[in-house]
Short mmCIF file of C-alpha atoms in Angstrom, two decimals:
data_model
loop_
_atom_site.label_atom_id
_atom_site.label_comp_id
_atom_site.label_asym_id
_atom_site.label_seq_id
_atom_site.Cartn_x
_atom_site.Cartn_y
_atom_site.Cartn_z
CA MET W 248 69.43 14.33 100.98
CA THR W 249 71.77 13.88 97.70
CA SER W 250 74.05 10.96 96.76
CA ASP W 251 76.82 12.07 99.44
CA THR W 252 74.93 11.77 102.31
CA SER W 253 71.92 8.82 101.22
CA HIS W 254 74.15 5.90 102.22
CA ARG W 255 75.08 6.86 105.26
CA PRO W 256 73.56 6.04 108.22
CA VAL W 257 71.56 9.16 109.36
CA SER W 258 71.80 9.91 113.51
CA PRO W 259 69.24 11.67 115.26
CA LEU W 260 70.37 14.69 115.53
CA ARG W 261 71.59 15.02 111.56
CA ALA W 262 67.51 13.87 110.79
CA ARG W 263 66.41 16.34 113.48
CA MET W 264 68.80 19.25 111.56
CA ILE W 265 67.39 17.90 108.45
CA GLU W 266 63.80 17.96 109.63
CA ASP W 267 64.52 21.74 110.65
CA MET W 268 65.66 22.52 107.21
CA THR W 269 62.51 20.81 105.57
CA VAL W 270 60.15 22.74 107.49
CA ARG W 271 61.83 26.03 106.71
CA GLY W 272 62.05 25.60 103.11
CA PHE W 273 65.53 24.97 102.18
CA SER W 274 66.83 23.25 98.47
CA GLU W 275 68.08 19.99 98.32
CA GLN W 276 71.25 21.68 97.53
CA THR W 277 71.06 23.77 100.72
CA ARG W 278 70.11 20.78 103.07
CA SER W 279 73.19 19.19 101.35
CA HIS W 280 75.81 21.78 102.06
CA TYR W 281 74.78 22.45 105.60
CA VAL W 282 74.87 18.58 106.70
CA ARG W 283 78.42 18.11 105.29
CA HIS W 284 79.61 21.55 106.48
CA VAL W 285 78.32 20.27 110.08
CA ARG W 286 79.81 16.63 109.04
CA ALA W 287 82.92 18.55 108.50
CA PHE W 288 83.12 20.34 112.17
CA THR W 289 82.20 16.84 113.69
CA ALA W 290 85.29 15.13 112.19
CA PHE W 291 87.48 18.48 113.61
CA ILE W 292 86.78 18.01 116.95
CA GLY W 293 86.17 14.31 116.71
CA ARG W 294 83.21 14.19 119.01
CA SER W 295 79.56 14.88 118.58
CA PRO W 296 78.64 18.19 117.41
CA ASP W 297 76.04 18.83 120.48
CA THR W 298 79.03 18.85 122.90
CA ALA W 299 81.00 21.73 121.31
CA THR W 300 82.25 24.47 122.77
CA ALA W 301 83.01 28.25 122.24
CA GLU W 302 86.66 27.33 122.16
CA ASP W 303 85.93 24.10 119.77
CA LEU W 304 84.39 26.73 117.06
CA ARG W 305 87.56 29.15 117.19
CA LEU W 306 89.62 26.38 116.30
CA PHE W 307 87.69 25.03 113.97
CA GLN W 308 87.60 28.55 112.18
CA LEU W 309 91.26 28.65 112.91
CA HIS W 310 92.27 25.63 111.00
CA GLN W 311 89.93 26.51 108.00
CA THR W 312 91.99 29.84 107.52
CA GLN W 313 95.58 28.18 108.23
CA ILE W 314 94.47 25.31 105.62
CA GLY W 315 93.82 28.08 102.95
CA MET W 316 90.20 27.73 102.61
CA GLN W 317 88.55 30.73 100.87
CA PRO W 318 85.81 33.33 102.14
CA PRO W 319 83.11 32.11 100.33
CA SER W 320 83.49 28.34 101.74
CA ILE W 321 84.33 29.63 105.06
CA ASN W 322 81.07 31.85 105.54
CA SER W 323 79.00 29.11 104.07
CA ALA W 324 80.46 27.21 107.03
CA VAL W 325 79.20 29.95 108.96
CA SER W 326 75.76 29.88 107.88
CA ALA W 327 75.52 26.03 108.09
CA LEU W 328 76.59 26.44 112.02
CA ARG W 329 74.76 29.38 113.17
CA PHE W 330 71.87 27.56 111.62
CA PHE W 331 72.96 23.91 113.55
CA PHE W 332 73.49 25.83 116.78
CA THR W 333 70.35 28.30 116.49
CA VAL W 334 67.49 26.11 115.45
CA THR W 335 68.14 22.32 115.66
CA LEU W 336 70.43 22.80 119.23
CA ASP W 337 69.10 25.77 120.41
CA ARG W 338 72.13 27.09 121.24
CA PRO W 339 72.69 30.48 120.42
CA ASP W 340 75.08 31.77 122.44
CA LEU W 341 77.79 29.10 120.37
CA ALA W 342 76.31 30.70 117.03
CA ARG W 343 77.45 34.30 118.14
CA ARG W 344 81.04 32.87 118.63
CA LEU W 345 81.42 32.30 114.66
CA THR W 346 82.89 34.84 112.57
CA VAL W 347 82.23 35.82 108.95
CA VAL W 348 85.06 36.66 106.89
CA PRO W 349 84.91 39.90 104.85
CA GLN W 350 84.87 39.00 100.95
CA PRO W 351 87.11 40.94 98.58
CA ARG W 352 84.79 42.47 95.93
CA ARG W 353 86.18 41.78 92.50
CA ILE W 354 84.97 43.33 89.41
CA PRO W 355 83.52 40.57 87.32
CA ALA W 356 84.83 39.28 84.12
CA VAL W 357 82.84 40.97 81.21
CA LEU W 358 82.59 39.92 77.90
CA SER W 359 82.35 42.37 74.57
CA VAL W 360 79.73 42.49 71.97
CA GLU W 361 82.16 40.72 69.72
CA GLU W 362 83.52 38.13 71.71
CA VAL W 363 79.84 36.99 72.82
CA THR W 364 79.38 36.69 68.92
CA LEU W 365 82.58 34.64 68.98
CA LEU W 366 81.66 32.52 71.59
CA LEU W 367 78.22 31.59 70.57
CA ARG W 368 79.82 30.54 66.93
CA SER W 369 82.71 28.43 69.02
CA ALA W 370 79.65 26.43 70.99
CA SER W 371 80.70 22.80 70.12
CA ALA W 372 76.67 21.72 69.51
CA PRO W 373 73.09 23.68 68.89
CA LYS W 374 72.10 22.78 72.00
CA TYR W 375 75.10 24.59 73.84
CA LYS W 376 74.72 27.47 71.55
CA ALA W 377 70.91 27.99 72.16
CA ALA W 378 72.05 27.93 75.95
CA PHE W 379 74.72 30.57 75.85
CA ALA W 380 72.29 32.93 73.96
CA THR W 381 69.23 32.65 76.49
CA ALA W 382 72.23 33.15 79.25
CA TYR W 383 73.24 36.04 77.41
CA GLY W 384 70.02 37.36 75.86
CA ALA W 385 68.16 36.83 78.84
CA GLY W 386 70.08 37.97 82.08
CA LEU W 387 69.22 33.93 83.29
CA ARG W 388 71.62 32.52 86.18
CA VAL W 389 73.34 28.97 84.89
CA SER W 390 70.70 27.32 87.28
CA GLU W 391 67.82 28.74 85.64
CA VAL W 392 69.06 28.23 82.22
CA VAL W 393 69.17 24.23 82.54
CA ALA W 394 65.84 24.51 84.58
CA LEU W 395 64.04 25.36 81.57
CA LYS W 396 61.28 23.65 80.00
CA VAL W 397 59.98 23.79 76.42
CA GLY W 398 56.59 24.99 77.60
CA ASP W 399 58.49 27.53 79.43
CA VAL W 400 59.16 29.39 75.74
CA ASP W 401 55.86 32.04 75.53
CA SER W 402 56.51 33.01 71.81
CA GLU W 403 53.30 35.23 72.08
CA ARG W 404 54.17 36.89 74.89
CA MET W 405 57.67 37.10 74.17
CA LEU W 406 58.75 35.70 77.58
CA LEU W 407 61.06 33.14 79.30
CA ARG W 408 59.00 31.66 82.46
CA VAL W 409 61.54 31.16 84.90
CA GLU W 410 60.34 29.04 88.10
CA ARG W 411 61.80 28.57 91.40
CA GLY W 412 65.05 31.21 90.65
CA LYS W 413 66.86 32.61 93.01
CA GLY W 414 65.30 32.57 96.71
CA ARG W 415 62.91 30.03 95.33
CA LYS W 416 60.62 32.47 93.12
CA ASP W 417 58.89 32.32 89.98
CA ARG W 418 59.41 35.14 87.81
CA HIS W 419 59.52 36.40 83.53
CA ALA W 420 62.63 36.72 81.52
CA MET W 421 62.89 38.86 78.43
CA LEU W 422 62.98 36.78 75.21
CA SER W 423 64.20 38.66 71.96
CA PRO W 424 63.16 37.48 68.59
CA GLN W 425 66.53 36.53 67.49
CA LEU W 426 66.77 34.62 70.79
CA LEU W 427 63.27 32.90 70.20
CA GLU W 428 64.64 32.06 66.17
CA LEU W 429 67.79 30.30 68.24
CA LEU W 430 65.47 28.79 70.53
CA ARG W 431 63.54 27.50 67.09
CA VAL W 432 66.70 26.42 65.48
CA TRP W 433 67.54 24.09 68.20
CA TRP W 434 64.00 22.84 68.90
CA ARG W 435 64.03 21.63 65.56
CA GLU W 436 67.30 19.74 65.81
CA GLY W 437 66.55 18.66 68.84
CA ARG W 438 63.32 16.78 67.42
CA ARG W 439 65.83 15.89 64.95
CA ARG W 440 67.77 14.00 67.13
CA SER W 441 65.08 12.60 69.55
CA GLN W 442 66.66 15.02 72.59
CA LEU W 443 63.58 16.86 72.56
CA LEU W 444 60.97 15.06 74.86
CA PRO W 445 57.09 16.41 74.56
CA GLY W 446 56.90 18.84 77.92
CA GLY W 447 60.65 18.30 78.51
CA TRP W 448 63.50 20.34 79.38
CA LEU W 449 64.59 22.49 77.18
CA PHE W 450 68.49 21.88 77.32
CA PRO W 451 68.21 18.13 78.32
CA GLY W 452 71.56 16.44 79.17
CA ARG W 453 72.76 12.98 77.67
CA ASN W 454 69.66 11.23 79.16
CA PRO W 455 66.76 13.27 77.98
CA VAL W 456 64.92 12.51 80.85
CA GLU W 457 66.90 14.70 82.96
CA PRO W 458 67.92 18.49 82.30
CA LEU W 459 71.88 19.60 81.62
CA SER W 460 73.69 20.07 85.11
CA ALA W 461 75.34 23.21 85.96
CA ARG W 462 78.50 21.62 85.80
CA GLN W 463 78.15 20.79 81.94
CA LEU W 464 77.03 23.92 81.17
CA CYS W 465 79.85 25.77 82.42
CA ARG W 466 82.71 23.14 80.97
CA ALA W 467 80.72 23.68 77.79
CA VAL W 468 81.04 27.56 78.25
CA ARG W 469 84.92 27.38 79.45
CA ALA W 470 85.57 24.90 76.21
CA ALA W 471 83.94 27.34 73.89
CA ALA W 472 86.18 30.16 75.07
CA GLN W 473 88.83 28.56 74.28
CA ALA W 474 87.85 27.47 71.14
CA ALA W 475 87.45 31.15 70.66
CA GLY W 476 90.31 32.64 71.87
CA ILE W 477 89.27 34.19 74.42
CA LYS W 478 91.62 35.01 77.11
CA LYS W 479 88.97 36.26 79.55
CA ARG W 480 87.93 33.68 82.85
CA VAL W 481 84.46 32.86 81.11
CA SER W 482 81.51 31.19 82.97
CA PRO W 483 78.14 31.53 81.89
CA HIS W 484 77.66 34.04 84.80
CA THR W 485 80.04 36.15 82.97
CA LEU W 486 76.96 36.44 80.22
CA ARG W 487 74.94 37.63 82.55
CA HIS W 488 77.30 39.83 83.57
CA SER W 489 77.60 40.93 80.03
CA PHE W 490 73.97 41.21 79.46
CA ALA W 491 73.57 43.68 82.20
CA THR W 492 76.79 45.88 81.09
CA HIS W 493 75.59 45.94 77.58
CA LEU W 494 71.90 47.09 78.70
CA LEU W 495 73.88 50.15 80.55
CA GLU W 496 75.77 50.50 77.71
CA GLN W 497 72.51 51.06 75.51
CA ASP W 498 71.79 54.16 78.58
CA VAL W 499 69.08 51.97 79.85
CA ASP W 500 67.90 52.62 83.56
CA ILE W 501 70.39 51.33 85.94
CA ARG W 502 66.49 50.38 87.81
CA VAL W 503 65.05 48.19 84.84
CA ILE W 504 68.27 46.46 84.86
CA GLN W 505 68.16 45.68 88.42
CA THR W 506 64.44 44.35 87.81
CA LEU W 507 65.40 42.01 85.16
CA LEU W 508 67.69 40.27 86.77
CA GLU W 509 66.25 39.95 89.85
CA ALA W 510 68.77 41.45 91.86
CA GLU W 511 68.16 42.40 95.46
CA THR W 512 70.50 45.76 95.28
CA TYR W 513 68.03 47.97 97.19
CA CYS W 514 66.47 50.66 94.69
CA PRO W 515 64.96 53.16 96.39
CA PRO W 516 61.48 54.53 95.00
CA THR W 517 61.44 57.34 92.86
CA PRO W 518 58.42 59.87 93.55
CA ASP W 519 55.96 61.01 91.53
CA ARG W 520 56.17 57.55 89.14
CA GLY W 521 53.73 54.81 89.52
CA ALA W 522 54.36 51.73 87.46
CA ASP W 523 56.17 52.67 84.39
CA SER W 524 56.56 51.35 81.31
CA LEU W 525 60.14 51.19 79.48
CA SER W 526 61.09 49.33 76.46
CA VAL W 527 64.16 47.44 76.96
CA SER W 528 65.64 45.39 74.00
CA SER W 529 67.42 42.46 74.78
CA PRO W 530 71.43 43.19 74.07
CA VAL W 531 71.22 39.92 72.17
CA ARG W 532 69.63 41.73 68.97
CA ARG W 533 71.18 45.40 69.17
CA ASP W 534 70.51 46.39 65.72
CA ARG W 535 66.67 47.32 65.42
CA ALA W 536 66.12 45.14 68.31
CA HIS W 537 62.12 44.65 69.12
CA CYS W 538 61.55 45.96 72.29
CA GLN W 539 59.61 44.96 75.11
CA ALA W 540 57.46 46.94 77.40
CA ILE W 541 58.47 45.72 80.87
CA CYS W 542 56.41 47.31 83.79
CA LEU W 543 58.32 48.12 86.88
CA PRO W 544 56.43 48.50 90.21
CA TRP W 545 57.59 50.99 92.60
CA CYS W 546 57.82 50.02 96.18
#
């Protein structure tokens, strides 16, 4: 578990829940979040959670709403408590009493090409400029960017290897020549400053042995956006949305974009199409862009 639970005495019930999550391959972050939510519920009812009633769950969700907790946080607690009651306690009758709160669907902020250029120019260091360009040019999630290692850059095949992305799946992301050049500039600078270790993290933290944290990258993006005078609310995920939007503006097939993003949106198979090779250019190099063949296995 993470540091917030490592120094606490672990009860047999919590230990069993952690074992149940470990067996199912839950990430450390997910285990920590689930334990935190069950601990909050326990504090609310003031007794062991294995004695909880349906009324306790109803009042807990009412309490969450009254204190202004947002739907994503409420639904995260629902997932944790459903797992706890269904798997650890084998009481699915209680899990069914939990209510998922509808979340309003908002259109994400998207940067223009000019704003992306300003953001890259306003990066406070070559490392952050390369990290921003990677999030945008390859459409990666923030967790995927900070988890990259030097060896994940395949300059021969022009691919980035993403290990254990969302759903703990490995995949390859596109690598344009311009992004490769930015990464090489950072590699030379990082080696000169002894920040990049052989076989180490592509974007190390203050201690080169540790990777840059997602929180640090988020702060760097916000600082660069402010320095660039961008008024929109910008995060690393904004760069991922911008990647998809700019490809769509270039008339790239939506199915190709879904594949590049590893999006879970259902894509129906197209008749009489096998594995198509479609040329897709990375938006980080829009003019005379080098194109890659992306193979789409149609299900």
